[in-house]
Coordinates of C-alpha atoms in Angstrom, one line a residue:
X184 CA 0.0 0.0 0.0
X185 CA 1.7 3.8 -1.1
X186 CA 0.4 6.5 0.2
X187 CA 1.2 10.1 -2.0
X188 CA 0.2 13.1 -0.7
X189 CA 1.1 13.1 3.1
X190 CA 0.0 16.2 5.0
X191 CA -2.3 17.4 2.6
X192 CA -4.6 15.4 0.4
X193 CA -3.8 11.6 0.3
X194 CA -4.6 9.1 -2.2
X195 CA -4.0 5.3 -2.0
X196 CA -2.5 3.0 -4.5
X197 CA -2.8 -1.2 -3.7
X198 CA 0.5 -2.0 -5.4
X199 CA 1.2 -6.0 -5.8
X200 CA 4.9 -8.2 -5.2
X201 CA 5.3 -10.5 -8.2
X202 CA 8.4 -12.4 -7.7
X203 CA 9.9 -14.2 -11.0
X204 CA 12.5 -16.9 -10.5
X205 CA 14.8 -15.3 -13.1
X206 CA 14.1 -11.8 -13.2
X207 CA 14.4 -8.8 -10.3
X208 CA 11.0 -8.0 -8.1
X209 CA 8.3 -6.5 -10.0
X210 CA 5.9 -4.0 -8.4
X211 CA 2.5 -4.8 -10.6
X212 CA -0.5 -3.0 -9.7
X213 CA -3.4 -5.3 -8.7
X214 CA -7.0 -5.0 -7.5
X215 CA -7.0 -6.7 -3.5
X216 CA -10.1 -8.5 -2.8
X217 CA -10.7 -6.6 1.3
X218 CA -12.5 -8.0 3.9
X219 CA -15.8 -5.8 5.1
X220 CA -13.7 -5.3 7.9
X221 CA -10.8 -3.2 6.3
X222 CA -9.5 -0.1 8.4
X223 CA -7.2 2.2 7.7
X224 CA -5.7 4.1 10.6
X225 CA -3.6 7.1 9.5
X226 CA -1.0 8.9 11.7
X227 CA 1.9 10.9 10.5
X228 CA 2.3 8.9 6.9
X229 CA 1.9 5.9 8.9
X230 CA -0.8 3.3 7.8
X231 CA -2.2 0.3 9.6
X232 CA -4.1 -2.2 7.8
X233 CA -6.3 -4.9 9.9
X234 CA -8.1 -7.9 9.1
X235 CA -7.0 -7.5 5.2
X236 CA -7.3 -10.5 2.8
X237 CA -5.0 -11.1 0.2
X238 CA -4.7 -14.3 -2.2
X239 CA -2.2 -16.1 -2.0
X240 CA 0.5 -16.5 -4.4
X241 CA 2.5 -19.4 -5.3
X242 CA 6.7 -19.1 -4.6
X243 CA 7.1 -21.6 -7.5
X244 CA 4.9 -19.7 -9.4
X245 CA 7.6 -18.9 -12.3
X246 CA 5.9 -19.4 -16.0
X247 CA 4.8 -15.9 -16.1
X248 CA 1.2 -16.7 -17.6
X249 CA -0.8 -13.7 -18.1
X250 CA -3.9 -16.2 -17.4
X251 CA -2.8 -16.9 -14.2
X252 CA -2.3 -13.9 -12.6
X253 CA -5.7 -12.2 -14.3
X254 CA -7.4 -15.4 -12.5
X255 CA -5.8 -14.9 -9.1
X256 CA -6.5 -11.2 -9.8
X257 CA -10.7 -11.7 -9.8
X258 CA -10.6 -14.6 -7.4
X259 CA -13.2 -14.4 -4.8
X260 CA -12.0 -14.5 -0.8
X261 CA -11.6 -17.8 0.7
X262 CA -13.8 -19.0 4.0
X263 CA -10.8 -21.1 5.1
X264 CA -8.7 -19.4 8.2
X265 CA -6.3 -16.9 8.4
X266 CA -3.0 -18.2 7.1
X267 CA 0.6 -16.9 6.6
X268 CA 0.3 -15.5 3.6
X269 CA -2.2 -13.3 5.1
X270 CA -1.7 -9.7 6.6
X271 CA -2.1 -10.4 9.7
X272 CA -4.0 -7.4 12.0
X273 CA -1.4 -4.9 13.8
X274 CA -3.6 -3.7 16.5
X275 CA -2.1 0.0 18.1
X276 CA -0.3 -1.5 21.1
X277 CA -0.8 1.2 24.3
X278 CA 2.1 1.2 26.9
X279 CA 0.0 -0.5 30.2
X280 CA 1.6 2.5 32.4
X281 CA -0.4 5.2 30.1
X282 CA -3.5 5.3 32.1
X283 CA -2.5 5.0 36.1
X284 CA 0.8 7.9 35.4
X285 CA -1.7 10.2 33.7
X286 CA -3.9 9.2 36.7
X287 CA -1.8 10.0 39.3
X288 CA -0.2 13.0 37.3
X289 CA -4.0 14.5 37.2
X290 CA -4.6 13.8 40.8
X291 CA -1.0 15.6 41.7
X292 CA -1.7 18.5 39.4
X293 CA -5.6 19.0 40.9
X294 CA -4.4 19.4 44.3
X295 CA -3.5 23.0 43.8
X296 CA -7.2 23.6 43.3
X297 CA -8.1 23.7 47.0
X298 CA -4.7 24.3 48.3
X299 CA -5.7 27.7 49.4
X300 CA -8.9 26.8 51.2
X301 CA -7.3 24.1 53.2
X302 CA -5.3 26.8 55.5
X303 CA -7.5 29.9 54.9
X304 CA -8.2 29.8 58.9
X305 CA -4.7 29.9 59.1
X306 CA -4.3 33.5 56.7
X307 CA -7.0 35.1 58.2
X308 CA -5.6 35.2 62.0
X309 CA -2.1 36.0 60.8
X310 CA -2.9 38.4 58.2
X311 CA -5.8 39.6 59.2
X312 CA -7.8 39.0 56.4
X313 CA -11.6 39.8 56.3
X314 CA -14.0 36.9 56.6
X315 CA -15.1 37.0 52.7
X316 CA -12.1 36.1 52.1
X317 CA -13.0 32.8 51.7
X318 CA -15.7 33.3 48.9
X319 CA -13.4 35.8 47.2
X320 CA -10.1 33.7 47.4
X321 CA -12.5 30.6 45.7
X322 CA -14.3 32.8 43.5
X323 CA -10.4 34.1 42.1
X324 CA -9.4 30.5 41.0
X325 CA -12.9 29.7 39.2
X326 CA -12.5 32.2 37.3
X327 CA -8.7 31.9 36.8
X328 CA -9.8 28.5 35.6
X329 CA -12.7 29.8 33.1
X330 CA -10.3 32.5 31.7
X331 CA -7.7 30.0 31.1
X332 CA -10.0 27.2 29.8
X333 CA -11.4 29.9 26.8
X334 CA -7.7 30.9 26.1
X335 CA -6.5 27.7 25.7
X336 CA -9.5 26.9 23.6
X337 CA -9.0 30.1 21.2
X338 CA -5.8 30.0 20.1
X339 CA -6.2 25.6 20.3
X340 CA -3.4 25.4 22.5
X341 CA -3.7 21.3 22.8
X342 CA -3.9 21.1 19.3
X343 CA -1.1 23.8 17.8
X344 CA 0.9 22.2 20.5
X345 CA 2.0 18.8 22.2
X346 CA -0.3 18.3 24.7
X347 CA 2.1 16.2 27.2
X348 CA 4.0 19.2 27.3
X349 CA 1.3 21.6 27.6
X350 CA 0.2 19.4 30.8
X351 CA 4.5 19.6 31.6
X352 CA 4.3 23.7 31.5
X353 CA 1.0 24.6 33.4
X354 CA 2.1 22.0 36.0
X355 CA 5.6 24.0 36.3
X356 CA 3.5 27.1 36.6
X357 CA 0.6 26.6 38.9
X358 CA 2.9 24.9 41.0
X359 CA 5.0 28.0 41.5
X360 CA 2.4 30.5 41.7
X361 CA 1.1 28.5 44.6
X362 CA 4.6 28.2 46.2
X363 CA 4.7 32.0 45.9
X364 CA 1.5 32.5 48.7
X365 CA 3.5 32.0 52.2
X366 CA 6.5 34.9 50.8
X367 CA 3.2 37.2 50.3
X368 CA 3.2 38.2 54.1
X369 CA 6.9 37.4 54.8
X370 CA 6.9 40.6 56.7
X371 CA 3.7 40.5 58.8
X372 CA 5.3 40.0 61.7
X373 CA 7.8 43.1 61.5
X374 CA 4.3 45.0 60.8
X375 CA 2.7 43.8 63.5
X376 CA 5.0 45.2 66.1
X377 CA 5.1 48.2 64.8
X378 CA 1.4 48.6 65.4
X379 CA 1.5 47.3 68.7
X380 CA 3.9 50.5 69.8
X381 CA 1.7 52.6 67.7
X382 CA -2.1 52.0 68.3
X383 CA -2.6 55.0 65.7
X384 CA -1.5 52.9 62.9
X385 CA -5.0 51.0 62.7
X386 CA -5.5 51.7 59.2
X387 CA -1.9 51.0 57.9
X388 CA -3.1 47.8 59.0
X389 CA -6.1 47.4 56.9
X390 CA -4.1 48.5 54.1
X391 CA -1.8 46.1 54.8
X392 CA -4.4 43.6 55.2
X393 CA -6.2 44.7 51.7
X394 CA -3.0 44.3 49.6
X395 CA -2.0 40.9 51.2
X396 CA -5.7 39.9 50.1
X397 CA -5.5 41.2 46.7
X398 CA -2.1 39.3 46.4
X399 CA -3.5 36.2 47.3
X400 CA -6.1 36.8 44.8
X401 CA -4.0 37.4 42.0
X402 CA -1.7 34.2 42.9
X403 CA -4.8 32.0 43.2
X404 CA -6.3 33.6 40.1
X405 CA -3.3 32.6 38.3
X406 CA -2.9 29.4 39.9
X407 CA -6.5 28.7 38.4
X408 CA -5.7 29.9 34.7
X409 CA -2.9 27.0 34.6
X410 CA -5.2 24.6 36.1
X411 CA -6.9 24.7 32.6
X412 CA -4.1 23.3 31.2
X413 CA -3.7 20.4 33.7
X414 CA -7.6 19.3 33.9
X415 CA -8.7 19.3 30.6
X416 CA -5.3 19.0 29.0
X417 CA -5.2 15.5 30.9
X418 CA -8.1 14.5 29.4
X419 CA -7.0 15.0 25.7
X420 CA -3.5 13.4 26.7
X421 CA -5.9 10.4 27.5
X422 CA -8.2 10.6 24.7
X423 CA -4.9 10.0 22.3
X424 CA -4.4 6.8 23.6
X425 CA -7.8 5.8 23.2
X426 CA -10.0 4.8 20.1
X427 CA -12.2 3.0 22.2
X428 CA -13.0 2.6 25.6
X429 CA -12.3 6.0 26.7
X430 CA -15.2 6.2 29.1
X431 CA -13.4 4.3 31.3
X432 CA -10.2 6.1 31.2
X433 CA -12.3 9.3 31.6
X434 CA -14.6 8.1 34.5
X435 CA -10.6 7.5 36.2
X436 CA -9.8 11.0 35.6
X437 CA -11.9 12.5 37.1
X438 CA -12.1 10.7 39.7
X439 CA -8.4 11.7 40.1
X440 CA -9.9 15.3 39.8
X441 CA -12.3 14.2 43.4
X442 CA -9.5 13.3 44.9
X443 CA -6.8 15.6 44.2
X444 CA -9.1 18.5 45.0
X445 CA -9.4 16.8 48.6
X446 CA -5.7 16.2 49.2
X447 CA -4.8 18.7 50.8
X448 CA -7.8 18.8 53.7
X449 CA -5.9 15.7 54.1
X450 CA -2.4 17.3 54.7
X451 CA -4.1 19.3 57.1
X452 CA -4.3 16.7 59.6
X453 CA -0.3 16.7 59.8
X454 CA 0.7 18.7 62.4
X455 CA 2.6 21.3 60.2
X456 CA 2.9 25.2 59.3
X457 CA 0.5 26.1 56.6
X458 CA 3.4 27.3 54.3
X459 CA 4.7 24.1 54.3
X460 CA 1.2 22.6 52.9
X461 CA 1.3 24.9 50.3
X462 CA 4.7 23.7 49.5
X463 CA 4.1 20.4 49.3
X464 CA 1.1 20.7 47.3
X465 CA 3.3 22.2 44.5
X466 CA 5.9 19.7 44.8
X467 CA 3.4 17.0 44.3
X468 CA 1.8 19.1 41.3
X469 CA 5.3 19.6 40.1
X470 CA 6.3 15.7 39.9
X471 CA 3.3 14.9 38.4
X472 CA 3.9 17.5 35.2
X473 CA 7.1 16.1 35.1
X474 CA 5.5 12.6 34.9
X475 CA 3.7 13.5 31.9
X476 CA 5.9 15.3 30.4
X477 CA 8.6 12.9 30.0
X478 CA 7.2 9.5 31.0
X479 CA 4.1 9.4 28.8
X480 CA 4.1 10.0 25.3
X481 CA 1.6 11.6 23.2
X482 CA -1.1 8.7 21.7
X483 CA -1.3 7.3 18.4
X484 CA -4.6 9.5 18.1
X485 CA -3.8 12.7 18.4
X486 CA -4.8 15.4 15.5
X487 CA -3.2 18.3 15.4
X488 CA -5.6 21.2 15.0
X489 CA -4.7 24.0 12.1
X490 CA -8.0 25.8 11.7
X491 CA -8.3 29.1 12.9
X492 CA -11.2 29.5 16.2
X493 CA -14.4 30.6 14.3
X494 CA -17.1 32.6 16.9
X495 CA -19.8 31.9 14.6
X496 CA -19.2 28.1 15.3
X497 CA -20.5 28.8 18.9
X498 CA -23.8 29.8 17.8
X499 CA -23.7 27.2 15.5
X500 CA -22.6 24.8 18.8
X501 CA -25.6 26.1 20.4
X502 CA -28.3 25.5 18.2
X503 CA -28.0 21.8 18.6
X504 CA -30.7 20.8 21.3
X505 CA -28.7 17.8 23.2
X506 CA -25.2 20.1 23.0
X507 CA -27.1 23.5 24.8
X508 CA -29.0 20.9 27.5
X509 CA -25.3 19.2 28.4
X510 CA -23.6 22.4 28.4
X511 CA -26.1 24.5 30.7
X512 CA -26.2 21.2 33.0
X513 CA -23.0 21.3 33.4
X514 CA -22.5 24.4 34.2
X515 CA -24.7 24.0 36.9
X516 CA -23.4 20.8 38.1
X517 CA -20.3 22.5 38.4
X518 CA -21.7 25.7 40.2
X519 CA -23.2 23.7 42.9
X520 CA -20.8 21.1 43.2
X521 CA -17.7 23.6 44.4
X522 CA -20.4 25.6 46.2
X523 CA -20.9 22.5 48.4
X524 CA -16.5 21.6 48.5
X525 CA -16.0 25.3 49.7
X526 CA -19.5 25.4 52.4
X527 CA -18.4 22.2 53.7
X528 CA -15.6 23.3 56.0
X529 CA -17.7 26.0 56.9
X530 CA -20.8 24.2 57.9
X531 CA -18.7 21.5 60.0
X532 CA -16.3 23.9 61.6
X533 CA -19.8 25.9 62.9
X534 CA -20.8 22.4 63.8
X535 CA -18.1 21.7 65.6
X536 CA -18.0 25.1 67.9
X537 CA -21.9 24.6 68.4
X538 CA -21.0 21.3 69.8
X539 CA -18.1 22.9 71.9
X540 CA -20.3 25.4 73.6
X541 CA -22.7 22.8 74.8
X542 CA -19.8 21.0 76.5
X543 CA -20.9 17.9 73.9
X544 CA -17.3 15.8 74.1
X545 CA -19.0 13.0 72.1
X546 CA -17.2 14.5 69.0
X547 CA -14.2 12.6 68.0
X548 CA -11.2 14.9 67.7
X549 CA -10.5 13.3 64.5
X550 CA -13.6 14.8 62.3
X551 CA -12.3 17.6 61.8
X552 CA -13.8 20.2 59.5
X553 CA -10.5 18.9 57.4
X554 CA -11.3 15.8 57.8
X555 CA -14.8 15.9 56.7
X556 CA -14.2 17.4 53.5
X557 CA -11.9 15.8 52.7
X558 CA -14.1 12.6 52.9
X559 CA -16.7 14.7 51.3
X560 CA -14.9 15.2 48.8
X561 CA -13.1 12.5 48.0
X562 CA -16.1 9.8 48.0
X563 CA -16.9 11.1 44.6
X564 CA -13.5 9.5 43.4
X565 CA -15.9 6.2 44.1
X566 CA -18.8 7.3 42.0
X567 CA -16.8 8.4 39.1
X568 CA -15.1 5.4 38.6
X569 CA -18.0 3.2 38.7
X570 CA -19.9 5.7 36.2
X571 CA -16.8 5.3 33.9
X572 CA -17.7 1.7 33.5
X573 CA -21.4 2.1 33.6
X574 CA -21.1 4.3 30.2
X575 CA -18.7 1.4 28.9
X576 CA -21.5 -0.7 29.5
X577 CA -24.8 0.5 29.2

């Protein structure tokens, strides 16, 4: 099979080996009698043929008669089984450590997402940051994460560009803008005594206060703009190793996504300084870019993208019924899901002090507010999974 034309417009020519005892190989065209199930996979100029029939020709075959070969040319495909002189099929062979690394790599990248919340108690008493700044703080990475998310889809970052190392780079990123938080207030302490020998200098405090808050959004908000390319990105990494099956693989991902988010109300129940949770969140986010970035390679599958964004093609998008009712579900799905993962600390910490008050001891020490979410959150792992191979199967 020759293929002419690669990169642009290809055409196929079924070109025949007709060996002659006494002469040099011959390259004859020939009409192949194919098998309904004949695919062709192309990728990169490179073709794979399965399940094709071809009729067999004789080695000792060396008179040359026209007659012949125009008779084994029309003859019809045999019933009998698959033998050597047939192509046999060359399924695409996926690496068995594909799925768990980009698994792992997806849960290590998603625990920046929540990173901040999980010692939030923690910034408010040393830098005396107002109690919306819980809202505010989540509100900054959702929309760090919907800015990114329409960037990457307008200029088709994931398809102008490999998307292992597109995963590699926002993973470098979001890791370091999270690292960045704890040097935000590296001098709150300094300011603090100061305003203890100077009551007077109240509102050089909430100006302090202010421009520690709008650092932290600006770091969170940025953290969320490179999760875009760690969430989603994962998922097309996947989907390149799949032509089937990829409901599985996707029900995985996110339910690395569940439990990433929840890691680090888990790190909260090591006794540690908040900056180091922080720190180790972007480590973890950090090994798991690298993991995809040089461990996994980019799947048989992938199509580079070359067309330019149209906007028309979102109206277009829109004006399919089942498309609009998936999209506004999702969205929200999505609103009320991470409206329940940030309320859930709340809710169980007020819990928690109600209980206190009433001198109720019957609360174990270890549920937490941490704690809870983190199971909160993390049970969803469970259902995703098991939804994963629910589509596979139903």
């Amino acid at each position: 099979l020759r293929q002419e034309g690669c990169g642009g417009g290809n055409s196929f020519e079924v070109l025949a080996l007709s060996r002659r005892s006494s002469r040099e190989p011959q390259f004859l065209p020939r009409q192949l009698h194919l098998s309904p199930q004949v695919s062709l996979h192309h990728s990169c100029c490179a073709l794979e043929m399965n399940e094709i029939w071809r009729m067999p020709q004789s080695p000792d075959d060396d008179n040359g008669d026209d007659d012949k070969e125009a008779e084994m040319e029309t003859a019809p495909p045999s019933d009998e089984p698959e033998t050597k002189a047939q192509l046999s099929p060359t399924p695409t062979q996926r690496p068995w450590f594909v799925l768990p690394a980009i698994v792992l790599s997806q849960f290590a990248g998603t625990a920046l997402w929540f990173a901040g919340n999980a010692v939030l108690d923690d910034l408010v008493d040393e830098w005396g940051l107002p109690e919306s700044s819980l809202g505010v703080m989540t509100s900054s990475v959702q929309l760090g994460f919907i800015a990114g998310t329409l960037a990457f889809a307008l200029y088709s970052v994931a398809d102008r560009f490999l998307p292992t190392k597109v995963f590699l780079t926002c993973a470098v990123l979001g890791s370091a803008f999270n690292a960045i938080i704890p040097f935000l207030g590296w001098n709150v302490d300094e300011t603090d005594n100061d305003n203890d020998a100077n009551e007077s200098s109240s509102s050089s405090s909430s100006s302090s206060s202010n421009l520690l808050l709008t650092g932290l959004i600006v770091l969170r908000f940025a953290t969320g703009f490179f999760l875009a390319g760690i969430y989603p990105v994962g998922m097309k990494v996947a989907a390149d190793h799949y032509q089937s099956g990829l409901g599985v693989a996707l029900g995985w991902l996110v339910g690395a996504l569940a439990l990433g988010s929840s890691f680090p109300f888990l790190l909260r129940q090591i006794p540690q300084p908040w900056q180091a949770l922080l720190w180790e969140t972007s480590l973890i986010a950090l090994l798991g870019g690298l993991t995809v970035g040089f461990i996994v390679p980019n799947g048989p599958y992938r199509k580079a993208g070359t067309k330019k964004f149209e906007p028309r093609a979102l109206w277009t998008l829109f004006q399919n019924a089942p498309f609009r009712s998936a999209a506004f579900a999702y969205w929200g799905h999505m609103w009320e899901l991470y409206a329940f993962w940030t309320w859930c600390p709340v809710v169980w910490e007020a819990y928690l002090e109600e209980e206190r008050d009433n001198h109720n001891n019957d609360v174990p020490d270890f549920w937490s507010e941490s704690m809870v979410t983190f199971f909160v959150i993390a049970i969803g792992a469970v259902g995703c999974v098991l939804g994963g191979y629910a589509s596979a199967r139903y």
